[in-house]
CSV table of C-alpha atoms in Angstrom, one decimal:
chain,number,residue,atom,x,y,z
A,1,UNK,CA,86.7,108.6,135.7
A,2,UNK,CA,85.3,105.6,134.3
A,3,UNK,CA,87.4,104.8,131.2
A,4,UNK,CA,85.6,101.6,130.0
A,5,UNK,CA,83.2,103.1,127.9
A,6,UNK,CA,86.3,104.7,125.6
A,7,UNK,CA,87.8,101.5,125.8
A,8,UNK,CA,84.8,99.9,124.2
A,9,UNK,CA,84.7,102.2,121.3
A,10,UNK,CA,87.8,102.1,120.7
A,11,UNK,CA,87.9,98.0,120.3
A,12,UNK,CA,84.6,98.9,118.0
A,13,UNK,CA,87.1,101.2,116.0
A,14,UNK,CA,89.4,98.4,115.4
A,15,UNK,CA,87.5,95.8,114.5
A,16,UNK,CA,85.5,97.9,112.2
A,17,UNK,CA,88.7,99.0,110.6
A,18,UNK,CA,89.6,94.8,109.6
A,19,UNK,CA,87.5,94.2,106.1
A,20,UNK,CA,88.4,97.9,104.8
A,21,UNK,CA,92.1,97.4,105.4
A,22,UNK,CA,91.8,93.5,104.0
A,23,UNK,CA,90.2,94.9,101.5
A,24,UNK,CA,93.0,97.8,100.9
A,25,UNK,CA,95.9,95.7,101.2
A,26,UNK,CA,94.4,92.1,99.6
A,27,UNK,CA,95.8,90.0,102.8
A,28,UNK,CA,93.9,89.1,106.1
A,29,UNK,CA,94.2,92.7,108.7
A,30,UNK,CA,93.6,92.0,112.3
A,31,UNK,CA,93.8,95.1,114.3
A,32,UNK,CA,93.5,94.9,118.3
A,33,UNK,CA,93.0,97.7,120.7
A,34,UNK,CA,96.3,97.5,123.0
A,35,UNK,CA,96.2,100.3,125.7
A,36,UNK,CA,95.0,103.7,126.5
A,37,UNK,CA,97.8,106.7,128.3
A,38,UNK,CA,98.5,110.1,128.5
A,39,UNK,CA,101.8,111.3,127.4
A,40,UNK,CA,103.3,114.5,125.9
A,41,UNK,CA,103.1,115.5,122.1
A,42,UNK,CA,107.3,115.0,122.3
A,43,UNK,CA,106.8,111.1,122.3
A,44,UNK,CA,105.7,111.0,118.8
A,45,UNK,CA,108.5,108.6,117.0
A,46,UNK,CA,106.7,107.8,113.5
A,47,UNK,CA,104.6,109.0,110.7
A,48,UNK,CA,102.0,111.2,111.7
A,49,UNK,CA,98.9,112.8,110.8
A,50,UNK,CA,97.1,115.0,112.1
A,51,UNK,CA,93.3,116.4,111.8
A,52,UNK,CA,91.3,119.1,113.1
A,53,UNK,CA,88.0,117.6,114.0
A,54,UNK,CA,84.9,120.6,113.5
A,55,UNK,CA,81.5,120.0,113.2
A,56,UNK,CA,78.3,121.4,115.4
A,57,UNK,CA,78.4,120.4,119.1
A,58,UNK,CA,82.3,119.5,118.3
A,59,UNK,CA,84.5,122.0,121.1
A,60,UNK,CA,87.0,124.2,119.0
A,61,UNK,CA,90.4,122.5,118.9
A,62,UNK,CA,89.4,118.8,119.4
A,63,UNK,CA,92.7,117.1,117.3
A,64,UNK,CA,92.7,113.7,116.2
A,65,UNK,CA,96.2,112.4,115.0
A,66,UNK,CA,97.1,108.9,113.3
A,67,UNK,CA,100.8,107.6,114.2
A,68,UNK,CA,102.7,105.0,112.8
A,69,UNK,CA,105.5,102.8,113.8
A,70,UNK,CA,107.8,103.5,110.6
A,71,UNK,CA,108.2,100.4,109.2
A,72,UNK,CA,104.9,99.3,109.3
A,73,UNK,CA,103.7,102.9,108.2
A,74,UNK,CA,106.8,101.8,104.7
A,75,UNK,CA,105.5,98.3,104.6
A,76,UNK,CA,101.8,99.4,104.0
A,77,UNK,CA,103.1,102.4,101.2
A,78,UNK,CA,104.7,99.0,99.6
A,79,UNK,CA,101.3,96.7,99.8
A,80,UNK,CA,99.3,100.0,98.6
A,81,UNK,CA,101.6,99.9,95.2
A,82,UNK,CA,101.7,96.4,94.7
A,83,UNK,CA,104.6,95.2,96.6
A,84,UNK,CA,104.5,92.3,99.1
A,85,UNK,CA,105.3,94.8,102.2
A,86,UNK,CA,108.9,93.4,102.8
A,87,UNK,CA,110.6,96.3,103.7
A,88,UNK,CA,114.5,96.4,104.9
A,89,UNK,CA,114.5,97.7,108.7
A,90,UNK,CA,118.1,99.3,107.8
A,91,UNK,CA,116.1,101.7,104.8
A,92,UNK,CA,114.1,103.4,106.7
A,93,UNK,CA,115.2,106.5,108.6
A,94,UNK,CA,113.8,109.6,110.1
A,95,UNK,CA,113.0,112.1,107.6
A,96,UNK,CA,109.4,113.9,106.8
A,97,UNK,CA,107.3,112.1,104.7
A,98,UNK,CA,107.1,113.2,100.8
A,99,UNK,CA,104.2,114.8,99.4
A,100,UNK,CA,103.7,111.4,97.0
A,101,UNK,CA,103.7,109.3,100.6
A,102,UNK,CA,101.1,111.5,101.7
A,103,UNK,CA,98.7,110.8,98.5
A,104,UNK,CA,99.3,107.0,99.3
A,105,UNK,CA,98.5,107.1,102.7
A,106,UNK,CA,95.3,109.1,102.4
A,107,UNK,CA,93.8,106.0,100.7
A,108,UNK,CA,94.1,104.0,104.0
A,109,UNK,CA,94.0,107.5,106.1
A,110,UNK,CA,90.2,107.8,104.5
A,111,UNK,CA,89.5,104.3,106.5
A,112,UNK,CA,90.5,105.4,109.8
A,113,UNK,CA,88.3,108.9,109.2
A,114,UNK,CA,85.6,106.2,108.0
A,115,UNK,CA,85.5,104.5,111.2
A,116,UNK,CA,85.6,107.3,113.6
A,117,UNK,CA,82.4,108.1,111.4
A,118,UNK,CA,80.5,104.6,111.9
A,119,UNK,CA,81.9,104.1,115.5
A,120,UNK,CA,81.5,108.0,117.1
A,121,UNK,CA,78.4,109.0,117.7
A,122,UNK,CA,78.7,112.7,116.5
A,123,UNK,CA,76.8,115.0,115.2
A,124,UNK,CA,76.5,115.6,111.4
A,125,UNK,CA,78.2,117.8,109.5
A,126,UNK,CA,81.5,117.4,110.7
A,127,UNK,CA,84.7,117.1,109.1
A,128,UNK,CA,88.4,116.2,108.8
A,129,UNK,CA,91.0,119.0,108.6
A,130,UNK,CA,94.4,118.1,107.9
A,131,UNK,CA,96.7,119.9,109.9
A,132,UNK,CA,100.4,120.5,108.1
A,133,UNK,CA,101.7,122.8,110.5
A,134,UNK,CA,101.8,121.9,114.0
A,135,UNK,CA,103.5,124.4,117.0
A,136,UNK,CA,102.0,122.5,120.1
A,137,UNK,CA,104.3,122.6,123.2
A,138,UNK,CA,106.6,119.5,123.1
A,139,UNK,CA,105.1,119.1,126.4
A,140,UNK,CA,101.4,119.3,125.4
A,141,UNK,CA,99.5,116.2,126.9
A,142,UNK,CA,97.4,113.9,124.5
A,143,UNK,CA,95.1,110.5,125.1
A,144,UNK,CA,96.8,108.2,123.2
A,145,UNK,CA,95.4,104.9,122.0
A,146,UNK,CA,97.5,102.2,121.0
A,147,UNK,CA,96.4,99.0,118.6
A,148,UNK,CA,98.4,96.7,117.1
A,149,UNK,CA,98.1,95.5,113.4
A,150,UNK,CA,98.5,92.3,112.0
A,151,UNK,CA,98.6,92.0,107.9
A,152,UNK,CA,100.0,88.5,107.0
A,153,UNK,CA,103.8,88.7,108.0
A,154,UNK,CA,103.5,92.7,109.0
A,155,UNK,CA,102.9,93.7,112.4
A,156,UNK,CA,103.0,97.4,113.7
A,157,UNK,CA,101.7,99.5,116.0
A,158,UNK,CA,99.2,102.4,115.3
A,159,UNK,CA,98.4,105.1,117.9
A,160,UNK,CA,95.5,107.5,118.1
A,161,UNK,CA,96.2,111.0,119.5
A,162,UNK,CA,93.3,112.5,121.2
A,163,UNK,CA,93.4,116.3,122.1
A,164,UNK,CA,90.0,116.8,123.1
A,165,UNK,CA,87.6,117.9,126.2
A,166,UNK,CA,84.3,116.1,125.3
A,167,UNK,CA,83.7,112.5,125.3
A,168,UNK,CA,82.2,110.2,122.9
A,169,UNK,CA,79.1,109.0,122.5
A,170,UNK,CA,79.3,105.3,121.9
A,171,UNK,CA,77.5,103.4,118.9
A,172,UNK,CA,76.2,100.3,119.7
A,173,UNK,CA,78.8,98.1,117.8
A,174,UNK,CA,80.3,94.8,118.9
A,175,UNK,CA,84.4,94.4,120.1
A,176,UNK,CA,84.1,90.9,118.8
A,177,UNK,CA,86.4,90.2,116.5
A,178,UNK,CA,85.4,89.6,112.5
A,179,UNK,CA,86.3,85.9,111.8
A,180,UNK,CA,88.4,84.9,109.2
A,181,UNK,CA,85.9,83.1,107.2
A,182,UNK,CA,84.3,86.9,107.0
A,183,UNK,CA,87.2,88.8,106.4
A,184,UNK,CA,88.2,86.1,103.4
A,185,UNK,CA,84.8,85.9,101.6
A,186,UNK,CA,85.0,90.2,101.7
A,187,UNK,CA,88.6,89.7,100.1
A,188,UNK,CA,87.0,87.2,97.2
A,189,UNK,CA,84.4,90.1,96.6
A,190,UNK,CA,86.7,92.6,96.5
A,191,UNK,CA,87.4,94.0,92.9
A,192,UNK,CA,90.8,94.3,91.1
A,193,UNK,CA,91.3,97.5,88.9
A,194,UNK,CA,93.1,96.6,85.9
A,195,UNK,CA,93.3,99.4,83.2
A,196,UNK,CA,94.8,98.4,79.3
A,197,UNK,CA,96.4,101.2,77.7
A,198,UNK,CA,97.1,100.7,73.8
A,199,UNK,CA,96.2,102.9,70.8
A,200,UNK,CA,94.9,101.4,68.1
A,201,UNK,CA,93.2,98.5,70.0
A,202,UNK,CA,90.3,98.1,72.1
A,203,UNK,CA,89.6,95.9,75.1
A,204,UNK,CA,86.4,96.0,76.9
A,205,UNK,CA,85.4,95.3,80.4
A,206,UNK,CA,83.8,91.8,79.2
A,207,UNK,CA,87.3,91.1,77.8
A,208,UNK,CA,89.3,91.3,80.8
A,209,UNK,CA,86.4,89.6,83.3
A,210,UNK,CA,86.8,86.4,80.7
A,211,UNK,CA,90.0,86.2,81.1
A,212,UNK,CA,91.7,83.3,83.5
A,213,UNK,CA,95.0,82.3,84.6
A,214,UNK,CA,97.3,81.1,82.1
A,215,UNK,CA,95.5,82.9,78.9
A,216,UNK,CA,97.5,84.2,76.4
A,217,UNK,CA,96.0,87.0,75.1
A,218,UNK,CA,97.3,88.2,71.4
A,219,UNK,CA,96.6,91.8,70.3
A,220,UNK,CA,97.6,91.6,66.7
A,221,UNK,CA,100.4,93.5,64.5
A,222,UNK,CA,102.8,95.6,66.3
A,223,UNK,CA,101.4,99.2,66.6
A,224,UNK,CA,103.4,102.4,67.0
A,225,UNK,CA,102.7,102.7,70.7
A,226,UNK,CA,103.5,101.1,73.6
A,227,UNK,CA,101.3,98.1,75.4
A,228,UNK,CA,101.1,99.0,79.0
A,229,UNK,CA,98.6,96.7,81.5
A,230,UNK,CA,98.4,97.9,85.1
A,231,UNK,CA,97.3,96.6,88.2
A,232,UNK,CA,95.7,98.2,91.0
A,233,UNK,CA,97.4,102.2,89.6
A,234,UNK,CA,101.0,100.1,89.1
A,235,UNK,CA,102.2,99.3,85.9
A,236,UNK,CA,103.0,95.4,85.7
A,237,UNK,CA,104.1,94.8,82.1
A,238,UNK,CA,104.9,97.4,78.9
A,239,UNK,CA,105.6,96.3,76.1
A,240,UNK,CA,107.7,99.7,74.0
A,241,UNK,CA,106.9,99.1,70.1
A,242,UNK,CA,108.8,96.3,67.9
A,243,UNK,CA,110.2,95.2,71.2
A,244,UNK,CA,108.5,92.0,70.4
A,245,UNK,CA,108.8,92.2,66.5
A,246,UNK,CA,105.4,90.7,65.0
A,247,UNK,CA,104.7,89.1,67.9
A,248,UNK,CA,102.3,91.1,70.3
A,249,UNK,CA,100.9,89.3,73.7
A,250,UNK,CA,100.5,88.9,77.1
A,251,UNK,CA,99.6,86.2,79.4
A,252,UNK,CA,97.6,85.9,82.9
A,253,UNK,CA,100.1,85.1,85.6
């Protein structure tokens, strides 16, 4: 059976998947399409997740599952809350992934659904089913494609489990590779969301899109709430009340 055809999508998938995940993670993603093999459900040795695939002119039990070497899969959770993805090797350990690691990943989870979307020609409606429960044999076969991720100093692999008997219809999309120049003017566009919690003061939209590096930005008297600023869902800087007596501020770092 000629494979070459899957092969192509499947570089399509990955280099559709680089200016969502630069995007996601605010560093330069390069993801390659590394190999194609059959081997048993029992060989999964990472995060995992799993999908029912269902949709008109989809067969009953096609499965797709996402797998992820573990410290990548812990290094990207970091990036995703504002960390800088250095994670130590010796931390992480098998052990099922927590419901709050599940809500983290889905943001780059929804990605990887997106581009089976643009890159699979299937037929619309058709959706993604998580599966949480899985009692496959051990010795089940799946198609597994493997890719390999680059994001700055991270590098992982990623495999795609197929359990499917159809094949895909291809989308005309180039394998070439999206040059760095592209990828870095996506990243300038990309916006930053920054929420200001304080009673008692306001701060508009126009405030913060004024603001530059190096401002200092002074909010007044003291109030009887905290000053909280966070960055991207993570909290970067509270300030608890008369922590700085009369003095209330911040400044752009």
């Amino acid at each position: 059976m000629n494979i070459e055809p899957e092969i192509r999508c499947f570089r399509a998938f990955s280099v559709s998947l680089q200016i969502p995940l630069s995007r996601l993670l605010r560093e330069t993603a390069v993801m390659r399409w590394v190999e194609q093999k059959t081997i048993p459900f029992s060989s999964v040795s990472g995060p995992v997740f799993f999908f029912r695939l269902s949709g008109d002119g989809i067969p009953a039990g096609t499965v797709l599952g996402f797998e992820f070497e573990p410290l990548l899969f812990h290094a990207l959770l970091d990036r995703i809350q504002g960390g800088n993805g250095e994670i130590d090797e010796n931390s992480v350990r098998p052990r099922p992934v927590t419901p709050l690691e599940k809500r983290l990943a889905s943001r780059f989870l929804l990605l990887f659904q997106n581009a089976i979307r643009e890159t699979w020609n299937l037929p619309e409606p058709f959706q993604f089913e998580s599966l949480s429960a899985i009692d496959w044999d051990s010795e089940r076969k799946f198609t597994v494609t493997e890719f390999q991720l680059d994001v700055g100093k991270l590098s992982g692999t990623i495999r795609l489990w197929r359990f499917a008997s159809f094949r895909q219809k291809i989308q005309d999309f180039s394998d070439k590779e999206d040059s760095e120049q592209n990828i870095a003017d996506s990243l300038a566009e990309t916006p930053i969301h920054v929420a200001v919690q304080l009673s008692g003061e306001k701060i508009t939209p126009r405030d913060l899109m004024k603001w530059r590096e190096n401002d200092l930005i002074f909010l007044g008297r003291p109030q009887d709430f905290p000053f909280s600023v966070l960055i991207e869902g993570v909290e970067k800087f509270t300030a608890s009340p008369g922590k700085f007596k009369s003095r209330k501020a911040f400044r752009i770092l």
